[in-house]
XYZ file of C-alpha atoms in Angstrom:
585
model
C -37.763 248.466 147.496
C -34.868 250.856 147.060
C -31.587 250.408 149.252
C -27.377 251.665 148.996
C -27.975 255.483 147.687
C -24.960 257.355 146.581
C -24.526 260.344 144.389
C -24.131 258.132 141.230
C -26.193 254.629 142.277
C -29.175 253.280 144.203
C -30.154 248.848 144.410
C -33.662 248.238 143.251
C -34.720 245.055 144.890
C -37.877 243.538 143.588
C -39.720 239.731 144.169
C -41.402 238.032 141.164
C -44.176 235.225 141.237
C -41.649 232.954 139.368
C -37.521 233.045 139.166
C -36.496 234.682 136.239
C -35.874 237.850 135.077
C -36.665 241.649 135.517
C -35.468 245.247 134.685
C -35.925 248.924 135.727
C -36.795 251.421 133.388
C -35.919 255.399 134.786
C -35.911 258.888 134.376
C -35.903 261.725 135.458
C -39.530 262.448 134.237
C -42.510 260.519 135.953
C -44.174 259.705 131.976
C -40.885 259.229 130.031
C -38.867 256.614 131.854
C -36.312 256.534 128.795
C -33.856 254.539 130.431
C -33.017 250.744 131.153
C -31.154 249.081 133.021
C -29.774 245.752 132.741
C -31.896 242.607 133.398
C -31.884 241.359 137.183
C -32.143 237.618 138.209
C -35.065 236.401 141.012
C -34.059 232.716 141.821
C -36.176 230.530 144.037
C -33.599 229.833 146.618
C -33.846 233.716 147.575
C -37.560 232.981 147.122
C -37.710 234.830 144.150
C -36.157 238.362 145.255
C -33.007 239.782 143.101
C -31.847 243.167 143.039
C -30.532 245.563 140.055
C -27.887 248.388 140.539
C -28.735 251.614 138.402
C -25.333 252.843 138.106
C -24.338 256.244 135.798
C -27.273 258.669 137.812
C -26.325 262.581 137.972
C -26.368 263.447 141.636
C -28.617 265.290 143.589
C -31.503 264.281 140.957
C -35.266 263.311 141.424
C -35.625 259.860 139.374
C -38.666 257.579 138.825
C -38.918 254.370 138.158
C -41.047 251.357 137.469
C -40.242 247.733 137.500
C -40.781 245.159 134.500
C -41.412 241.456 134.085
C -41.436 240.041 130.955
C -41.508 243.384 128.820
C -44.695 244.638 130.854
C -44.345 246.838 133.749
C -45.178 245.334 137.118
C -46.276 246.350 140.583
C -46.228 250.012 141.621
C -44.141 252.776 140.426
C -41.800 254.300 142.801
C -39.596 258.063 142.966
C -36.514 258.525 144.398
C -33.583 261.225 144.492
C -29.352 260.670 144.424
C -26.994 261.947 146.805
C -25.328 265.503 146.018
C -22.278 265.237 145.275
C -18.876 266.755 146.313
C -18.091 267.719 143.212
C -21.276 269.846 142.484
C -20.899 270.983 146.191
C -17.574 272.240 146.163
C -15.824 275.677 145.522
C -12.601 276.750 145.894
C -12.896 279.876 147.924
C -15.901 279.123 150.172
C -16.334 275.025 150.098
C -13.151 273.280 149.139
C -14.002 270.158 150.591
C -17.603 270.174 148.850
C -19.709 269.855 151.362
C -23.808 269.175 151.720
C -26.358 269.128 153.534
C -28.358 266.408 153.984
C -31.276 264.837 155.821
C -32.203 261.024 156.696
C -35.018 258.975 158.897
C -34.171 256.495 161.401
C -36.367 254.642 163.955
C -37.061 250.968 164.892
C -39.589 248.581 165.922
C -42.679 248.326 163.495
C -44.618 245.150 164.347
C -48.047 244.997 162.919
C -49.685 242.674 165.518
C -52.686 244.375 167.368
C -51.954 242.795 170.301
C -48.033 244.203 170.210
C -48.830 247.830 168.821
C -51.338 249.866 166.771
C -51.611 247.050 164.538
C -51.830 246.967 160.556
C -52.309 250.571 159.899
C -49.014 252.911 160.666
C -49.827 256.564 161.362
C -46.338 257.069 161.485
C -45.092 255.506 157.803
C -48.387 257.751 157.194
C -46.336 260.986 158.138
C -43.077 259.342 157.152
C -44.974 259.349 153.440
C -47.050 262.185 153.747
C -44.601 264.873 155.142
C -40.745 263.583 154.448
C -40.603 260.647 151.696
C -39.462 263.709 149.661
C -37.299 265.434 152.276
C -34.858 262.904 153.017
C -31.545 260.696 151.358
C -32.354 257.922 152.896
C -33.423 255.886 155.917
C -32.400 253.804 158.398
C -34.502 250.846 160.113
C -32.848 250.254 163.156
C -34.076 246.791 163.599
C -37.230 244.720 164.697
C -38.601 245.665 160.826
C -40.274 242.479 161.090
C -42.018 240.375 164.224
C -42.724 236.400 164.339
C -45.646 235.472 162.057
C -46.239 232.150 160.277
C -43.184 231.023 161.293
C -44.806 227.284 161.128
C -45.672 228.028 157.498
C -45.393 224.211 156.100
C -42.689 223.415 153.260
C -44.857 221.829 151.369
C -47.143 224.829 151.325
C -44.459 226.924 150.241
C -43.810 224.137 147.341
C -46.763 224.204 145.885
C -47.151 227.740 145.965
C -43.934 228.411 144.383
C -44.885 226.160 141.462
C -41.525 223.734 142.095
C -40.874 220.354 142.078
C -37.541 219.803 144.167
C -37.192 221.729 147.082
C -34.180 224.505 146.669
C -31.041 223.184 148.913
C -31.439 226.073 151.101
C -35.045 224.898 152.050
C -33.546 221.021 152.367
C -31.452 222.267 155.355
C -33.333 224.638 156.793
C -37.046 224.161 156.350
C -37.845 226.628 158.328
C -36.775 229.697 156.164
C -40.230 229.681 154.820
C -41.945 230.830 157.569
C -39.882 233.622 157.806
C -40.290 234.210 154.218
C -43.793 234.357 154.631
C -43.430 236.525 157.456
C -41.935 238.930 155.235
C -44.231 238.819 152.359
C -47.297 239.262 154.973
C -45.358 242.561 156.293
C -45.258 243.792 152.924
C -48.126 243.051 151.731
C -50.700 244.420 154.853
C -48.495 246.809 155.363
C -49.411 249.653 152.742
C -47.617 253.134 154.119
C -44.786 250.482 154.814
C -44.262 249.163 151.277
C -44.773 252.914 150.166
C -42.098 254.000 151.627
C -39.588 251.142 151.120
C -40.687 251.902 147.396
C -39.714 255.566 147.605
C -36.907 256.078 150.387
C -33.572 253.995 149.768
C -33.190 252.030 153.163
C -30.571 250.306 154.994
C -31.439 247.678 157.882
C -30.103 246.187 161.127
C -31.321 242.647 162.323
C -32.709 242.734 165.710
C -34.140 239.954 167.492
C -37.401 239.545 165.820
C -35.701 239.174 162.755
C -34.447 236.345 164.113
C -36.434 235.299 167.160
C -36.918 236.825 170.380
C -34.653 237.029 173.201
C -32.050 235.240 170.888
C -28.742 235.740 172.758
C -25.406 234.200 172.792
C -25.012 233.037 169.240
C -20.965 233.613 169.480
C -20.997 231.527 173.368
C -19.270 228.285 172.454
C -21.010 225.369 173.860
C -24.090 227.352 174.297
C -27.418 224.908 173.715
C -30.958 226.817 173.028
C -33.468 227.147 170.406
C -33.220 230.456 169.715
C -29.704 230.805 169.502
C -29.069 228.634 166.927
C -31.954 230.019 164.759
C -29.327 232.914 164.158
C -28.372 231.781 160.284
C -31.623 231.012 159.106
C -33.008 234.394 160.452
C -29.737 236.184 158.704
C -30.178 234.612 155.555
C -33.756 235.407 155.026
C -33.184 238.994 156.217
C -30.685 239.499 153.784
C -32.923 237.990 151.405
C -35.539 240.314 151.688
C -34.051 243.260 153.613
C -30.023 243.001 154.513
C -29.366 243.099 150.573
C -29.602 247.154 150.796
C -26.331 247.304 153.269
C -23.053 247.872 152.668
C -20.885 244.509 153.960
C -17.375 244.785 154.754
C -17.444 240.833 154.473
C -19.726 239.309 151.203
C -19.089 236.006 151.956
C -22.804 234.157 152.758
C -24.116 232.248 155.344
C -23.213 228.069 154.183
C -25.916 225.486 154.834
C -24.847 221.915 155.113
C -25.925 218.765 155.843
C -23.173 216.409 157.452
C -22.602 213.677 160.405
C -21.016 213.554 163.849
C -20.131 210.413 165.994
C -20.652 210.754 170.309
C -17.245 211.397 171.153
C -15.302 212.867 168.200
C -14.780 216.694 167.582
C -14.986 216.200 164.055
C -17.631 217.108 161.666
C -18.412 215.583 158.390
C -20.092 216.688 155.254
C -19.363 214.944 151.992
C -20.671 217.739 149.846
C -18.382 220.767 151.188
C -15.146 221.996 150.436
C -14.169 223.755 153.244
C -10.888 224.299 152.382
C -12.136 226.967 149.673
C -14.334 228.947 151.828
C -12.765 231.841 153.997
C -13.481 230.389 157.310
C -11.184 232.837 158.984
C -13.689 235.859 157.794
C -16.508 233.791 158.532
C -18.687 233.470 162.006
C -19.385 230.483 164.372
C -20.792 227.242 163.570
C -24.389 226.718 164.608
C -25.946 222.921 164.342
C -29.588 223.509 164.266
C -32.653 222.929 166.412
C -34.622 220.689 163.418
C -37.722 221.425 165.086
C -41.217 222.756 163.279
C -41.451 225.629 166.148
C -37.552 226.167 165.736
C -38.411 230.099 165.201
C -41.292 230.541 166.726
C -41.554 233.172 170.022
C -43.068 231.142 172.212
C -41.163 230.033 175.751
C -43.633 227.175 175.695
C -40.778 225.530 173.012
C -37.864 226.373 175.360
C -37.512 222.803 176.110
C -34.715 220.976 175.136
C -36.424 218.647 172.351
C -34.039 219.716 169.952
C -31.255 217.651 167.857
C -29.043 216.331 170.357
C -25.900 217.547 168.728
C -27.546 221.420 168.514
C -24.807 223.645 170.179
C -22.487 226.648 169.325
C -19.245 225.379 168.026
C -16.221 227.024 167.592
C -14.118 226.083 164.309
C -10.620 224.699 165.694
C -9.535 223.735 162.137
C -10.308 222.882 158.361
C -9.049 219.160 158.343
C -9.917 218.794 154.657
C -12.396 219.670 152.209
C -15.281 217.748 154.254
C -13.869 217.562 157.686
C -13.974 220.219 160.603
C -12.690 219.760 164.126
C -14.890 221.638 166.253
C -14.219 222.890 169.979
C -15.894 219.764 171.702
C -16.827 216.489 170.695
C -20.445 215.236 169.354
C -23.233 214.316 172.583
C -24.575 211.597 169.978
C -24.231 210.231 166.953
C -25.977 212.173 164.180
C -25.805 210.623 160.790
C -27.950 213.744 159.350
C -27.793 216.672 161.193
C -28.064 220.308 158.921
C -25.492 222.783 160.345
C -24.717 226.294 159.292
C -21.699 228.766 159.176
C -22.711 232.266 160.185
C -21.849 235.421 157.772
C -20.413 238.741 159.759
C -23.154 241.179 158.678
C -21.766 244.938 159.590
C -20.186 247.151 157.372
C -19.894 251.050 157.073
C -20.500 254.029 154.340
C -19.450 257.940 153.919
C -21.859 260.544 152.653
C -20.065 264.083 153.119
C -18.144 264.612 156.216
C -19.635 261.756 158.095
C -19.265 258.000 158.566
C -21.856 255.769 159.288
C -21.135 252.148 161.241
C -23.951 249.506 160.563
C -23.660 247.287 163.651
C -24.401 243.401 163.910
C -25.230 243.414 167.610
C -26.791 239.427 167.407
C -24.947 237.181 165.746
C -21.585 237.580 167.171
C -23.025 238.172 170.580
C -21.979 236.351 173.509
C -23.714 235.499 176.755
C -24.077 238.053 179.257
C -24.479 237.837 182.681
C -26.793 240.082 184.719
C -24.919 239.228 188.198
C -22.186 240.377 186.409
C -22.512 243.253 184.052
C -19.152 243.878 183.966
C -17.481 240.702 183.427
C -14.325 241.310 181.547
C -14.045 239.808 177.874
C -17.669 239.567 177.797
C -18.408 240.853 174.405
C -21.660 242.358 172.153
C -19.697 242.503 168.727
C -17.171 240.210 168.670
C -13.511 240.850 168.818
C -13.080 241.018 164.547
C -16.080 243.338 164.464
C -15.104 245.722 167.028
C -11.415 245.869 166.347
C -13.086 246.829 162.874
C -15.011 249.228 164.330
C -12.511 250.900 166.650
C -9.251 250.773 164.091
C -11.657 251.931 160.883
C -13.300 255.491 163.179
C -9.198 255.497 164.024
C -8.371 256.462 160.433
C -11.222 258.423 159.319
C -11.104 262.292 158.772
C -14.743 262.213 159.049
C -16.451 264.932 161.364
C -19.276 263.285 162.683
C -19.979 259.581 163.290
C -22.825 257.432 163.533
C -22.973 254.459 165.197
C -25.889 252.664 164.399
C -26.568 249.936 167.127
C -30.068 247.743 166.827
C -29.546 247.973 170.957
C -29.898 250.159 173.634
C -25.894 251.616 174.805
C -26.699 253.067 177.811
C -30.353 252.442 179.479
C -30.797 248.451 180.617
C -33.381 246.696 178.663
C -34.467 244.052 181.321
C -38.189 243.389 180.788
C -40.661 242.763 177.934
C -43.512 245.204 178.429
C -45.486 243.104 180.671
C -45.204 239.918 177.772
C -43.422 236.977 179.035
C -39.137 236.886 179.494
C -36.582 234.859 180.642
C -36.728 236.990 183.808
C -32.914 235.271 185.044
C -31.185 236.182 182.057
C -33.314 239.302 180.328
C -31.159 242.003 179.421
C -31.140 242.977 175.378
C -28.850 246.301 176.124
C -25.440 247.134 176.114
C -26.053 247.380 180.162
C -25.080 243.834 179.703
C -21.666 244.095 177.985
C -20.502 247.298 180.411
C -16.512 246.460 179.934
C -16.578 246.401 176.065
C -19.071 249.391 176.248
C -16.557 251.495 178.503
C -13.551 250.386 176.605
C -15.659 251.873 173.407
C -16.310 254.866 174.609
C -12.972 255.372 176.044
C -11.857 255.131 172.535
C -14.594 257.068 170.606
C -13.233 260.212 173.275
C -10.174 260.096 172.621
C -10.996 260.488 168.714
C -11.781 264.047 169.598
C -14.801 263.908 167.246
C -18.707 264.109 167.505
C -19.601 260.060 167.853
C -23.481 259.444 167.985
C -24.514 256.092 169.142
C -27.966 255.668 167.183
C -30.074 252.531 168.740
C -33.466 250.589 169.014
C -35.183 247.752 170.670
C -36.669 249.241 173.588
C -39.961 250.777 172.230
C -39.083 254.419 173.784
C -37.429 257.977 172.393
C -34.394 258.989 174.229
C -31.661 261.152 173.574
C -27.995 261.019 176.108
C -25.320 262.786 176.512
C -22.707 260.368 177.693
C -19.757 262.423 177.459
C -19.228 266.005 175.575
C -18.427 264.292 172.377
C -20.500 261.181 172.808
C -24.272 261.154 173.062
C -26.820 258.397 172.482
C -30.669 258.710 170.426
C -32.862 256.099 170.715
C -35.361 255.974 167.862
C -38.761 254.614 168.307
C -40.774 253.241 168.044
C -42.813 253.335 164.314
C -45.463 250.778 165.009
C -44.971 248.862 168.346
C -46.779 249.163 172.248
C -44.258 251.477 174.628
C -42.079 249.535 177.215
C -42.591 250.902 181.109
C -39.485 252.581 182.528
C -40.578 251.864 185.821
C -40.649 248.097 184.419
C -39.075 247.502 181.929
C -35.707 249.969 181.939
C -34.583 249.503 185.009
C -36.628 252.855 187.046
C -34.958 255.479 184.775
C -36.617 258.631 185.232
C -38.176 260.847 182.135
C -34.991 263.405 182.291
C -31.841 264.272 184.524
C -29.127 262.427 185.793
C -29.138 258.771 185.731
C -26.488 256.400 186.636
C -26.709 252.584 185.829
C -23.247 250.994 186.171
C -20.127 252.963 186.251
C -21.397 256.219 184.160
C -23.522 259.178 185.042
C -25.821 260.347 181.910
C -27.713 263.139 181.383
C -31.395 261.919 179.814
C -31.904 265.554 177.854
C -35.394 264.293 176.473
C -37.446 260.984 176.189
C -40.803 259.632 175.740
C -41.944 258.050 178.517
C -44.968 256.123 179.794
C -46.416 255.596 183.127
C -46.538 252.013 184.946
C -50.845 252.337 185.547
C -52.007 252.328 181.586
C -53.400 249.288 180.314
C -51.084 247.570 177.385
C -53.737 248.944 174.942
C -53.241 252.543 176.106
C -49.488 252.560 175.457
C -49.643 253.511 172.003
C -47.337 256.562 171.727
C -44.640 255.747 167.956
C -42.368 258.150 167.908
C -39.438 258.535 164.681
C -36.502 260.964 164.208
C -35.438 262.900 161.133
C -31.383 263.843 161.441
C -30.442 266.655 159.908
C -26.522 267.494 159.030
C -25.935 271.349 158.334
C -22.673 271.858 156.618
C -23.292 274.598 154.108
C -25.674 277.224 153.693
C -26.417 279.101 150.759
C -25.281 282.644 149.665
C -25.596 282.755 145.914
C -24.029 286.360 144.159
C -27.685 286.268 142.577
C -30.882 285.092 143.939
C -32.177 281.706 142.800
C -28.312 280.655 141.843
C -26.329 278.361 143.812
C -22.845 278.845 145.693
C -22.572 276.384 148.910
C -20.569 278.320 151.964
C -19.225 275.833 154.264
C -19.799 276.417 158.000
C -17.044 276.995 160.330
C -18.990 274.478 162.998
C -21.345 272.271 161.253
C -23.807 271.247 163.200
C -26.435 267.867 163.361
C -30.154 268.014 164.439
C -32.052 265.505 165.710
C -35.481 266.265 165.539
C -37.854 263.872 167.109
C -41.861 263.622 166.151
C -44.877 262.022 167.513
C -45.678 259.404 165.415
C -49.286 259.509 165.738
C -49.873 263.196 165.165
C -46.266 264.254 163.240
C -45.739 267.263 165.286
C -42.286 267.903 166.881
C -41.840 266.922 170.319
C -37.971 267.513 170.570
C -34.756 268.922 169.073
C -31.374 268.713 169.618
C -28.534 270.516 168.219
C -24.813 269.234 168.415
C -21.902 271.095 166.768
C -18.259 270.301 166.433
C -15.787 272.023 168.842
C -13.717 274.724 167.497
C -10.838 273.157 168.758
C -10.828 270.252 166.197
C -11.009 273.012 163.584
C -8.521 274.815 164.314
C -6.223 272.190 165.584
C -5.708 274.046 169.139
């Protein structure tokens, strides 16, 4: 899979049957790959994935590529092209700031379960391959990449697969990684047009919930006990394993796995084999002490019980005592001479290509509780005050034009059922409808920036595209491969276009796809994907065929949203900047 594209660079990621080594050999011609890069490392706690950086690329170029193990080439050879560049792009008369156009794919939601969508077979990574795997930079999957299969995939299993005799550390503490790792491998592996593409379009990823498990919510809510929520680290690490490696991370510090003790009574937690005085706990996430259950990460309410280890909560860090002591926010339930425990990573970060800035959101793991009798509770927060204060203070001081906000989550329409499947009907809400003070407070800000912001989201298995404000707008991409929620069920009534209000803010609904309450599940198969297109230049040449980029007094962005089952156009909107922040009236 390809991942990170610049003008210069792009991450190869690759898995191999056995740790060890691999390299890439490029070029720019399909039958001379003439160049190599330097050998990559698989290791079998990552379950044998590993990633390479081709560094040194000319921009704007059409490479190819193939993968080697042990000085034979291995799997299937893959394409892909660089960034331009500003300083290819640029003139001094016409484009000082060398500017491009560009083009890139986003959508969401691509289970492969017949009974959750059109199943194996993708008719839109079909199209996606077929019609733009050429066309655009790069892509973004907007979360829900992968759904919950073989999550009870046995250790031992996995063991004797792998060829090992000691379990890695990783798979000590949390067992259940596996699973997930299998889930992964099956995705890839079934999943032809998916692979295909991964292989030929550099990608970056949000986590959703099925990344990590359904209807996981409040994994930043201190003294919060469920299943689910405390599958948050084990989910992260294996999507970063196999998917999260292709982001850029404004924090690199990992997820830690531990294994330590706590006494009924004392706020202190013990592990003899840490040194938490040398890991940046302040840049770190929550503590999260886990389930320990077979069916820890599997979507099924039937394990909703509360069967788990006794001492499984949320805990805030108060404090690094020493090297193996932390005092947590509240004391122990029971004494625990084992218990594994994790620290969570903060998994967002941001990139620039031309004149606009993209913002890859973690809307899960810092999340806290919401409360649907109370969608406006102050302090109540999605992100997390270090990740928004990011967020807010890094758009702040950007010159950028246009930015893109790139939320796994719905901003603006409620996501409050699950397509006729089972929910937590009390607490169901997946959207930003939940969080309604932070969300107002954001787009407060993002107006007052005087810029174009674009709020780009997932989850609920509809197209949509908002305008909010005149400078902020939401689109809603998807879905590529999963069965269409209800409106009239499952998003709260919202009708197909027009005004809408839900909570303190009128919308306007310019477009969406919508499906009616009276078809059958298996009838409500209509993927949908958007290609974004950013006009900054044309060009006007002083002889045909050459090449002089003219910069546009209003660039403009398209979205451009296409059936997924046919790849025809269904919509098209057109957004340019004001003149105002051009001219600085």
């Amino acid at each position: 899979m390809l991942g990170m594209p610049t003008d210069h660079s792009v991450r190869v990621w690759a898995r191999t049957s056995d740790p060890g080594n691999f390299e890439v050999h490029y070029g720019t011609l399909q039958r001379h790959l003439n160049q190599t890069s330097e050998p990559g490392t698989t290791s079998i706690d990552h379950d044998n994935t590993g990633t390479i950086t081709l560094d040194g690329l000319q921009p704007d170029t059409r490479f190819h590529y193939q993968v080697w193990v042990n000085g034979r080439p291995h799997g299937l050879p893959g394409t892909f092209r660089t960034l331009p560049s500003k300083e290819q792009s640029q003139n001094a008369q016409y484009n000082p700031d060398g500017l491009f156009n560009f083009r890139f794919q986003i959508g969401s939601c691509a289970n492969q379960n017949p009974l959750h969508g059109p199943g194996h077979r993708s008719t839109t990574y079909e199209h996606l391959n077929a019609d733009w795997a050429d066309k655009v930079h790069f892509h973004i999957m907007n979360g829900d990449w992968l759904y919950e299969e073989l999550r009870t995939f046995p250790t031992e299993a996995w063991r004797l697969i792998q060829g090992v005799t000691n379990l890695p550390n990783i798979v000590q503490v949390a067992p259940t990684i596996v699973g997930v790792w299998e889930n992964y491998k099956l995705y890839l592996d079934r999943g032809v047009e998916l692979a295909k593409w991964h292989r030929n379009v550099p990608s970056m990823f949000t986590f959703d919930d099925h990344e990590l498990v359904n209807d996981i919510w409040g994994s930043a809510e201190a003294g919060k006990r469920h299943r689910r929520t405390v599958f948050r680290d084990i989910g992260t690490q294996a999507w970063f394993d196999y998917l999260g490696w292709a982001n850029p991370m404004a924090h690199d510090h990992p997820v830690h796995f531990g294994t330590g003790s706590m006494q009924q009574g004392s706020d202190v937690l013990t592990d003899m084999n840490a040194d938490f005085t040398a890991m940046p706990i302040g840049e770190m996430s929550n503590l999260h002490v886990h389930w320990g259950t077979a069916e820890a990460g599997v979507n099924d309410m039937a394990f909703d019980t509360d069967e788990g280890e006794a001492n499984s909560y949320v805990y805030d860090i108060v404090e690094v005592i020493d090297k193996n002591r932390l005092r947590l926010h509240m004391p122990a339930k029971a004494n625990s001479e084992t218990i594994a425990y994790s620290i969570g990573r903060r998994s967002y970060g941001s990139f620039r290509v031309a004149n606009c800035e993209f913002y890859i959101l973690d809307t899960r793991g810092e999340r806290d509780m919401h409360d649907v009798k109370q969608r406006d509770k102050p302090g109540v927060s999605m992100l997390g005050s270090s990740q928004r204060e990011w967020l807010v203070e890094s758009m702040q001081a950007s010159d950028a034009d246009f930015f893109f906000v790139i939320s796994s989550v719905p901003f603006m329409i409620p996501h409050s059922g699950a397509g006729g499947f089972e929910a937590d009907n009390e607490n169901k809400e997946e959207a930003w409808t939940g969080f309604l003070d932070e969300r107002e407070s954001l787009i407060n800000a993002w107006d007052k920036l005087n810029k174009k912001v674009f709020v780009m989201t997932g989850d609920l298995h509809n197209s949509f595209a908002i305008k909010i404000t005149d400078d902020v707008w939401e689109f809603c991409c998807g879905p590529h491969n999963s069965v269409n929620h209800v409106p009239e069920l499952d998003e709260s009534n919202r009708p197909a276009t027009g005004k809408w209000k839900f909570g303190p803010r009128e919308m306007d609904i310019r477009w969406s796809s919508y499906v009616l309450a009276d078809l059958p599940r298996e009838e409500r198969m209509y993927p949908h994907f958007c290609v974004v297109q950013i006009n900054n230049v044309f060009n006007m040449p002083p002889k045909l065929g050459g090449k002089r980029l003219v910069a546009f007094p209003h660039p403009q962005v398209i979205f451009q949203y296409f059936d997924g089952r046919t790849g025809e156009l269904a919509y098209a909107e057109s957004i340019t900047t004001d003149h105002e922040e051009l001219t600085g009236k």
